[in-house]
mmCIF file of C-alpha atoms in Angstrom:
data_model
loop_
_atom_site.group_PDB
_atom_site.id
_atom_site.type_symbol
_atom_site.label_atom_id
_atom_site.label_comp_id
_atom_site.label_asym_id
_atom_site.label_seq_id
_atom_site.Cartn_x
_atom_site.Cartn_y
_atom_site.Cartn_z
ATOM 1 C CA UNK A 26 26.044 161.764 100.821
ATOM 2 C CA UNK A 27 25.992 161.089 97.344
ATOM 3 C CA UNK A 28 27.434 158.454 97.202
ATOM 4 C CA UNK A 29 25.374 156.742 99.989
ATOM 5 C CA UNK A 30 22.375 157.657 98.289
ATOM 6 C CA UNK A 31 23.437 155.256 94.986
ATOM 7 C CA UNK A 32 24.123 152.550 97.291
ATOM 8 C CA UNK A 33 19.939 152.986 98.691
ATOM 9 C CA UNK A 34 19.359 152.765 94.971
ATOM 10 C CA UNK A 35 21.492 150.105 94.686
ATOM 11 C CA UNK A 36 20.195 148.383 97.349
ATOM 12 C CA UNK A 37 16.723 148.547 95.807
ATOM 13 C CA UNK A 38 17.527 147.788 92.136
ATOM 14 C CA UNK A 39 20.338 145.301 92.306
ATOM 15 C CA UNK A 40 19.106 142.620 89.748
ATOM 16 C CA UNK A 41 20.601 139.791 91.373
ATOM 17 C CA UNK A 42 19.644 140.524 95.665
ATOM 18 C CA UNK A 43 18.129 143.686 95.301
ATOM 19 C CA UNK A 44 15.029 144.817 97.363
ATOM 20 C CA UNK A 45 12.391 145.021 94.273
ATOM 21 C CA UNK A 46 13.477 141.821 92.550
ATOM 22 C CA UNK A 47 13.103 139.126 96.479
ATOM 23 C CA UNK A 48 9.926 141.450 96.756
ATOM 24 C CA UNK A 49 8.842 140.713 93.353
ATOM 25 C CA UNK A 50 10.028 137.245 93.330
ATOM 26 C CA UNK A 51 8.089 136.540 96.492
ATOM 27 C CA UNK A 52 4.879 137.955 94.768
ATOM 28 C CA UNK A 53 5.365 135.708 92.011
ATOM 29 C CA UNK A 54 5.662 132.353 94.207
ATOM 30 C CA UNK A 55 3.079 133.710 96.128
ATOM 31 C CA UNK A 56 0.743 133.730 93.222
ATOM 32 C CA UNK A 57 2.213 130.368 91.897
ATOM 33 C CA UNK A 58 1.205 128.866 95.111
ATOM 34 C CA UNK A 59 -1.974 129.848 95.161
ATOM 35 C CA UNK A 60 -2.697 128.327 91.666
ATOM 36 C CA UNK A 61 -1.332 125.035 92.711
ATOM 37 C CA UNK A 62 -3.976 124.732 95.926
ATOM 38 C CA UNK A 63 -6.870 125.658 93.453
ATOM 39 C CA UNK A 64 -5.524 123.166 91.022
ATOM 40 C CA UNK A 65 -5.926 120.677 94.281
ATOM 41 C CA UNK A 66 -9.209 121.855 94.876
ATOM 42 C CA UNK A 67 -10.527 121.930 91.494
ATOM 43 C CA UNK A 68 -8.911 118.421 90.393
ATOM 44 C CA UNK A 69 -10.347 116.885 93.650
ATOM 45 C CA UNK A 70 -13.956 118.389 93.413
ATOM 46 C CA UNK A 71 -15.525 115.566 91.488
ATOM 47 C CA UNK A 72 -13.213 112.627 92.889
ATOM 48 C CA UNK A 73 -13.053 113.218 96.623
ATOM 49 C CA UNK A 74 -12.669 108.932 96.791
ATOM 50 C CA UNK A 75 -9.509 109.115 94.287
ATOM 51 C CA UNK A 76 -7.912 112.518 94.324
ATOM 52 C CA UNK A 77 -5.997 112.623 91.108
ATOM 53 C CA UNK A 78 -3.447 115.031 92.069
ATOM 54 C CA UNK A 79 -0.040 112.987 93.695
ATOM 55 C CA UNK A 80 0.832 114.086 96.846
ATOM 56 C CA UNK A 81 4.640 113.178 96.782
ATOM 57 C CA UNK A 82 4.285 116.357 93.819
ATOM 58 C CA UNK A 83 2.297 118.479 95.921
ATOM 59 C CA UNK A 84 4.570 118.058 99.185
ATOM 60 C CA UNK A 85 7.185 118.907 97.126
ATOM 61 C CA UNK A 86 5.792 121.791 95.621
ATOM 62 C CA UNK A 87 4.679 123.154 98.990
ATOM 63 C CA UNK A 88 7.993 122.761 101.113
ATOM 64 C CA UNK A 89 9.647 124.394 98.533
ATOM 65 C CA UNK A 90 7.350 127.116 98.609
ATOM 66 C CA UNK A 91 7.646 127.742 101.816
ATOM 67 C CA UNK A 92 11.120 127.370 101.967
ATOM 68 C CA UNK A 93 11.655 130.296 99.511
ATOM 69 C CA UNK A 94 8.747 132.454 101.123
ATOM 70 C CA UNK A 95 10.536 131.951 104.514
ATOM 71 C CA UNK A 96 14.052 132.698 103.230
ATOM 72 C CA UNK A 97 13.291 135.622 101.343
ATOM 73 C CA UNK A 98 11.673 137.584 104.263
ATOM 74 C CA UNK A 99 14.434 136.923 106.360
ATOM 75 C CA UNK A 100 16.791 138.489 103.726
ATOM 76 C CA UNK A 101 14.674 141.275 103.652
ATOM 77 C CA UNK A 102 14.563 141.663 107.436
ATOM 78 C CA UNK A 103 18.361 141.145 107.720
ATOM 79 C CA UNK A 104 20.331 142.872 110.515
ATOM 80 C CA UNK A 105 23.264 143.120 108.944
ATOM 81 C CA UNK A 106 24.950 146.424 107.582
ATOM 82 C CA UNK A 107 24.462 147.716 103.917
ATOM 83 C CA UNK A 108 28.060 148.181 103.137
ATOM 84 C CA UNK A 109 31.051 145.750 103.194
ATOM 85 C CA UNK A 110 32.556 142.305 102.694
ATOM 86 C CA UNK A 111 29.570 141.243 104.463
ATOM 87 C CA UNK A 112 27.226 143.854 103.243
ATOM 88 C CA UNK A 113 23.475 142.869 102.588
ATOM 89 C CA UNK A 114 20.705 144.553 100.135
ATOM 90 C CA UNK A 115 17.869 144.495 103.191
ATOM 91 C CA UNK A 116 14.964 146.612 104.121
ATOM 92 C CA UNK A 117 16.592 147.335 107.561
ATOM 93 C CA UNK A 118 20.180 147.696 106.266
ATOM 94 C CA UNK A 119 19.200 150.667 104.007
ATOM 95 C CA UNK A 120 17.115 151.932 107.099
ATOM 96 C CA UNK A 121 19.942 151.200 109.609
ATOM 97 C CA UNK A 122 21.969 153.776 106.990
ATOM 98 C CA UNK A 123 19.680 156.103 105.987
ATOM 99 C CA UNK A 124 19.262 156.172 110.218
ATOM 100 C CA UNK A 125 23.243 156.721 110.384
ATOM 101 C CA UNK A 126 23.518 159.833 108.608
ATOM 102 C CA UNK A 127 19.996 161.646 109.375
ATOM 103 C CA UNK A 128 22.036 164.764 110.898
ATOM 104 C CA UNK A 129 23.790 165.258 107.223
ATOM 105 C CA UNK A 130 20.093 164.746 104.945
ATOM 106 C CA UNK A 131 19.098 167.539 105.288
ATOM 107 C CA UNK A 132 15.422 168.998 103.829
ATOM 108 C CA UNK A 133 17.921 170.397 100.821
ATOM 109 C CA UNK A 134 20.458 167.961 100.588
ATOM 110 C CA UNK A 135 17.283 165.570 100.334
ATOM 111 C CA UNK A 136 15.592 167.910 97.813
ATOM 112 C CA UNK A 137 18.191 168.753 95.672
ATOM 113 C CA UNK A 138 20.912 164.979 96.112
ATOM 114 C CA UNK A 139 18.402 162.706 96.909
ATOM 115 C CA UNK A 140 15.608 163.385 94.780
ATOM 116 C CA UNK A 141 17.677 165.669 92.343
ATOM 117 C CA UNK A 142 14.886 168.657 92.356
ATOM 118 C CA UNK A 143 15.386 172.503 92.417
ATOM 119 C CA UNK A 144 14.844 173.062 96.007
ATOM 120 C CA UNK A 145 13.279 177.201 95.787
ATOM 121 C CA UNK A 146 10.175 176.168 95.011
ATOM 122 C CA UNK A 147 9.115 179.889 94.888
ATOM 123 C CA UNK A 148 11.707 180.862 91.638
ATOM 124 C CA UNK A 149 9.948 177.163 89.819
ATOM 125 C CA UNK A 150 6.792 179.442 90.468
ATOM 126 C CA UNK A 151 7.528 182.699 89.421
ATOM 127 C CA UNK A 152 9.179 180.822 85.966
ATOM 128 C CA UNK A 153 5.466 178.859 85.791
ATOM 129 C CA UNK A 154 3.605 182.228 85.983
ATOM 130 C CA UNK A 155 6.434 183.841 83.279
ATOM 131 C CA UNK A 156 5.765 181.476 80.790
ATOM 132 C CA UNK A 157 2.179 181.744 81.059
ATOM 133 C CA UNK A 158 2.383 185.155 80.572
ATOM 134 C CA UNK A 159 4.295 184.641 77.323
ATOM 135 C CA UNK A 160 1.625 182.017 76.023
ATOM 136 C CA UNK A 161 -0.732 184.695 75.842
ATOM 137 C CA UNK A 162 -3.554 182.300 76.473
ATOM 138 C CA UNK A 163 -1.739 179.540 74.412
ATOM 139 C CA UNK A 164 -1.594 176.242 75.518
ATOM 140 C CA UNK A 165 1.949 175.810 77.287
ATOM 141 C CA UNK A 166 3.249 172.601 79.079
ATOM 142 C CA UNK A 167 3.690 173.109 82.751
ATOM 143 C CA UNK A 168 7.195 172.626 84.145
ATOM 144 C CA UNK A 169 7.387 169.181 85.542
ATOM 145 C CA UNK A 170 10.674 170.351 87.543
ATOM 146 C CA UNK A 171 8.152 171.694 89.715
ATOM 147 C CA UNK A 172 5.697 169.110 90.350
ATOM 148 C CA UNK A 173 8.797 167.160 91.252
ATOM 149 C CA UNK A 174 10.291 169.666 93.604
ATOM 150 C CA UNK A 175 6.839 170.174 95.207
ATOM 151 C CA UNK A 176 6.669 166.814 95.823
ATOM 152 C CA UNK A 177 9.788 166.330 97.340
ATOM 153 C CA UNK A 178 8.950 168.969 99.640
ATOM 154 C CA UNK A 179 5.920 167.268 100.560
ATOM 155 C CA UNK A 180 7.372 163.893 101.492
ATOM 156 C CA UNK A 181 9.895 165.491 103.279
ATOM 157 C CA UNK A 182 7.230 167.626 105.122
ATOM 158 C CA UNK A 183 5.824 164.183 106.359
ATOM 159 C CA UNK A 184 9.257 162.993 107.373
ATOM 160 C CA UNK A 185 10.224 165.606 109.553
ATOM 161 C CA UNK A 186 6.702 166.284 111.048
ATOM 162 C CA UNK A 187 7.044 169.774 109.699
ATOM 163 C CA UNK A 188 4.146 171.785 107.629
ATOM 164 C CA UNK A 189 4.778 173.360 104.598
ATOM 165 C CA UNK A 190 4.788 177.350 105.993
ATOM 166 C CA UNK A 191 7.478 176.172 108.355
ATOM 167 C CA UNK A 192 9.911 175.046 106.156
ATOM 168 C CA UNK A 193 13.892 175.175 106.618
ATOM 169 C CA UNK A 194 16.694 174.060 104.603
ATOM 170 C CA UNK A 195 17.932 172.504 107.532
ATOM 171 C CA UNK A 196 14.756 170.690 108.880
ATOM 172 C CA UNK A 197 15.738 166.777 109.256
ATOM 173 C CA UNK A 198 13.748 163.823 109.181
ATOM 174 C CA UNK A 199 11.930 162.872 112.475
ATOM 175 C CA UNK A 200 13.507 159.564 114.573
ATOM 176 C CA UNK A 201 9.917 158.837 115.169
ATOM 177 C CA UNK A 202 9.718 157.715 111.291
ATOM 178 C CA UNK A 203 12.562 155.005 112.340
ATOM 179 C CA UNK A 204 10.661 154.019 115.071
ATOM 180 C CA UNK A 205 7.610 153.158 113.264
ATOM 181 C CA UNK A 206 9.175 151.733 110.145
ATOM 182 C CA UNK A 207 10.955 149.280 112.264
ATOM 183 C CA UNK A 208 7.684 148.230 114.404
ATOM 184 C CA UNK A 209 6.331 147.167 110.871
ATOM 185 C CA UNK A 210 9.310 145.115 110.723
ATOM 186 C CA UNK A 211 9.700 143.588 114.094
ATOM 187 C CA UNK A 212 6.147 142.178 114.363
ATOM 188 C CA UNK A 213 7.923 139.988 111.276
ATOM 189 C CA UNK A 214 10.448 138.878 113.351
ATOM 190 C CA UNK A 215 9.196 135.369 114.563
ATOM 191 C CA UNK A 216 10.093 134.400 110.737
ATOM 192 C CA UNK A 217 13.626 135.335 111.157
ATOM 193 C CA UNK A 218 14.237 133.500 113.875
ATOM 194 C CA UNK A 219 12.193 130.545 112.907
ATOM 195 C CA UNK A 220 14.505 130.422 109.427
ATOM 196 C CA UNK A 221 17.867 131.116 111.729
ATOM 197 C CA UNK A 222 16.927 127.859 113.853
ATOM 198 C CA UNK A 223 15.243 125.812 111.569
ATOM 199 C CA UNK A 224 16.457 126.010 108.062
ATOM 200 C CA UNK A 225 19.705 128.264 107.456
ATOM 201 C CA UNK A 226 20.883 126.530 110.127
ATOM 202 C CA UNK A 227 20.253 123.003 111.700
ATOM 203 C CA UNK A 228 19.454 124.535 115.384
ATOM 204 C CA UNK A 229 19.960 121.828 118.589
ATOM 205 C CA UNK A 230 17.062 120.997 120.303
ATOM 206 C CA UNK A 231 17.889 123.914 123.237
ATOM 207 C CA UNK A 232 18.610 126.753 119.369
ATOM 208 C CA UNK A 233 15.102 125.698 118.331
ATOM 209 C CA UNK A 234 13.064 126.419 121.411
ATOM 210 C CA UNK A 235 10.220 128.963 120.944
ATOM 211 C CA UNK A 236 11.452 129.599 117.579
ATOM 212 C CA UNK A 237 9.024 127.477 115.695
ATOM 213 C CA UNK A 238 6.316 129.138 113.578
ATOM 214 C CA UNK A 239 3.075 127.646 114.670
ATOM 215 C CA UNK A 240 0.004 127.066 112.352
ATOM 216 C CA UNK A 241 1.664 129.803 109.712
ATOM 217 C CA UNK A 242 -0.702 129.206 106.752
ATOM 218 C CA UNK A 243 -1.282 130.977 103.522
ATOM 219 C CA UNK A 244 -2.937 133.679 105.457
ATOM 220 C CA UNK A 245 -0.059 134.580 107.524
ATOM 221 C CA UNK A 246 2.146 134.721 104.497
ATOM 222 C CA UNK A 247 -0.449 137.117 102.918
ATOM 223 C CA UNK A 248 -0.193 139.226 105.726
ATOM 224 C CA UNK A 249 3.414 139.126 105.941
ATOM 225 C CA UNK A 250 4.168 139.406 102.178
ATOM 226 C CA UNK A 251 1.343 142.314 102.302
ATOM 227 C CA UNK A 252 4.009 144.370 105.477
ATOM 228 C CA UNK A 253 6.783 143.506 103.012
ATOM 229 C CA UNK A 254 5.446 145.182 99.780
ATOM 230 C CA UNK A 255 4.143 148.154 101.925
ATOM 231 C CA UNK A 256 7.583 149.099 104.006
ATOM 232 C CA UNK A 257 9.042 148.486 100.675
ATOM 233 C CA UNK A 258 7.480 150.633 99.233
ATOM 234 C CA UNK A 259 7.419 153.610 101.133
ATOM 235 C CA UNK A 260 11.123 153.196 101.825
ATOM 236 C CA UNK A 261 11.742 153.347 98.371
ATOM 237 C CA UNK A 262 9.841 155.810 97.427
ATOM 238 C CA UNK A 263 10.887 157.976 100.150
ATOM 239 C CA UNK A 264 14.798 157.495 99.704
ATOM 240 C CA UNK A 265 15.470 155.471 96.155
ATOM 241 C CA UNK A 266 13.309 157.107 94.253
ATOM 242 C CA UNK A 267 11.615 153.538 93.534
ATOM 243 C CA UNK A 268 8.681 151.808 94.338
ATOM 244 C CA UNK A 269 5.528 150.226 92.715
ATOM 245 C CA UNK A 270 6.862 145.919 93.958
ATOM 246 C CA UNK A 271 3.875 144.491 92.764
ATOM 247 C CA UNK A 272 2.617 141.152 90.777
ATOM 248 C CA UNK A 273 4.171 140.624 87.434
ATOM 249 C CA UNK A 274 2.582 140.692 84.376
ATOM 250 C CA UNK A 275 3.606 137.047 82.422
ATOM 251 C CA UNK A 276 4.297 137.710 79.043
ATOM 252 C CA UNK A 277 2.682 133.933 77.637
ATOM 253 C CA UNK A 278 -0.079 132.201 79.408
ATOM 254 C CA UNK A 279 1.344 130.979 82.808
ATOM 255 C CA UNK A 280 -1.249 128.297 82.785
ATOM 256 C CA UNK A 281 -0.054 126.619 79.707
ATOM 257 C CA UNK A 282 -0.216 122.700 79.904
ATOM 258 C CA UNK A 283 -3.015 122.369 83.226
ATOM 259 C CA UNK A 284 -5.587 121.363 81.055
ATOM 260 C CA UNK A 285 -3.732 118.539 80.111
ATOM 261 C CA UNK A 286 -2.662 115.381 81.961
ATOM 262 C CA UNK A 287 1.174 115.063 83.369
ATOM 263 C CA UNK A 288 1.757 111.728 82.673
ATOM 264 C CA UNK A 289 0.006 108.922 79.865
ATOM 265 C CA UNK A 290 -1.192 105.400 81.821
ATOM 266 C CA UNK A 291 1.543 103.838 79.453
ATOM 267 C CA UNK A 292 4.604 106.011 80.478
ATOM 268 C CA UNK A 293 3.681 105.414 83.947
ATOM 269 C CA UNK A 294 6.638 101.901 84.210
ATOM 270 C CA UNK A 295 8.476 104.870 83.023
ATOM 271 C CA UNK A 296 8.488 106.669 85.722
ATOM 272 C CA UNK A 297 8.887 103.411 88.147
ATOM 273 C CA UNK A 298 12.015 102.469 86.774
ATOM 274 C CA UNK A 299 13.114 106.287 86.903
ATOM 275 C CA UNK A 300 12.353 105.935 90.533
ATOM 276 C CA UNK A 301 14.207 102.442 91.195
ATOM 277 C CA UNK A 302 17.222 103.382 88.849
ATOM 278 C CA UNK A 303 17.205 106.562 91.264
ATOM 279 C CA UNK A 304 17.292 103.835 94.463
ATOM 280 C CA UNK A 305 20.150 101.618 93.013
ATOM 281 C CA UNK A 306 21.608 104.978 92.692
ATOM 282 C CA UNK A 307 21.745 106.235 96.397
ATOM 283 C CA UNK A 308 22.315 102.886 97.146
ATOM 284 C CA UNK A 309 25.519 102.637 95.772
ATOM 285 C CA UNK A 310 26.674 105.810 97.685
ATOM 286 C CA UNK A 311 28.617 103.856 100.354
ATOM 287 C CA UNK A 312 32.056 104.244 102.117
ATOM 288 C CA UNK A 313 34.483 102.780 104.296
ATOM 289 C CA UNK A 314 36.564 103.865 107.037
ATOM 290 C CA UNK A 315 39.926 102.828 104.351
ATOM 291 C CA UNK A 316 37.974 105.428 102.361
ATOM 292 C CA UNK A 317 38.532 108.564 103.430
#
């Protein structure tokens, strides 16, 4: 059990696909977004006749947006099993697990492995009330190995549907938690599918049908990103140890720059020949038959 409790941790704080940092990242281009469709708004407030901000940027800007917005929930809704060549650090692959072994995590084994607490909570009591009896009305620092241990308790109290004067060392977690962690995550599963058919892979006409997300705005990826960060973080919480995905705070001034022009009117044949040395460029990419 041990060591399948790293691997939730693992899962969570892998710094290259873990759970925090596509959360986290997906915050931050979430934000990001939203600053470039007030810039829009802002720059075209005065100048509805001549907006000033290019569109060929803007499109650009947005399909990439929602490209990584799309992507990154369906890695965190991935199917696909936590362990392995083919292993995948996913909501629902640490849940899948976590689901696997529910007969061995036990209320103690969770207590004392997973959250690494003394489980008697009633010895962490008596030693509380001992050393405030040898303070003699000092001031004496409370034992924070039992705040922990009582809140262990507590979160497992939730998770097996048991109250506190019931408790057992063997009490397990309830299925019905399962159950209702992975309702959160269906009702996001329109964006799997629409990524499956429509951008990690080029689905056929018969692939695609039904599969395309419909009118999916900057609301719906509030809402979505919103079910993200709050399975996320109970999940954590409840069996890494982690939590708190949240907005970054940018150490600089992530505005930098807006308050000035991109380009000067006298670099713009600059930028035209950029363009048409980019066009005799593609251009050139040709190939016969002899060729290959």
């Amino acid at each position: 059990m041990k060591l399948r409790i790293d691997t939730w941790r693992e899962a969570f704080n892998d710094e290259t696909t873990g759970i925090l940092k596509t959360v986290n990242d997906l915050l931050w281009n979430y934000a990001a977004f939203r600053t470039a469709i007030r810039i829009v708004l802002l720059a075209n407030k005065d100048r509805r006749e001549k907006p000033p901000i290019n569109q060929m940027m803007f499109d650009l800007i947005a399909s990439g947006y929602w490209s990584s917005l799309l992507l990154g929930v369906r890695r965190l809704l991935d199917k696909g099993h936590l362990k392995g060549d083919h292993g995948v650090y996913s909501i629902r692959a640490v849940l899948n697990d976590i689901k696997a072994c529910r007969a061995k995590l036990s209320r103690r084994v969770y207590v004392e492995v997973l959250r690494d607490c003394r489980y008697d909570l009633s010895k962490l009591e008596e030693e509380q009330r001992e050393a405030l009896k040898a303070a003699n009305g000092k001031a004496v620092w409370g034992d924070p190995a039992l705040t922990q241990s009582q809140t262990a308790h507590q979160h497992f109290d939730f998770l097996s549907g048991i109250s506190g004067d019931k408790r057992s060392p063997n009490d397990l977690i309830s299925e019905d938690i399962f159950e209702r962690l992975e309702n959160r995550l269906v009702a996001l599963n329109s964006i799997s599918d629409h990524v499956s058919s429509h951008l990690a892979h080029a689905g056929n006409r018969e692939s695609r049908q039904d599969k395309l997300l419909d009118e999916f705005d900057i609301r719906d990826s509030r809402e979505a990103l919103k079910e993200l960060v709050q399975v996320a973080h109970l999940v954590g919480v409840w069996f890494a140890n982690e939590g708190g995905a949240g907005l970054a705070t940018y150490i600089g001034n992530q505005f930098e720059g807006l308050d000035y022009p991109l380009v000067s009117p006298e670099d713009m044949p600059d930028l035209e020949e950029n363009w048409e040395a980019t066009r005799r460029d593609v251009d050139s990419w040709q190939i016969k038959a002899t060729d290959l």
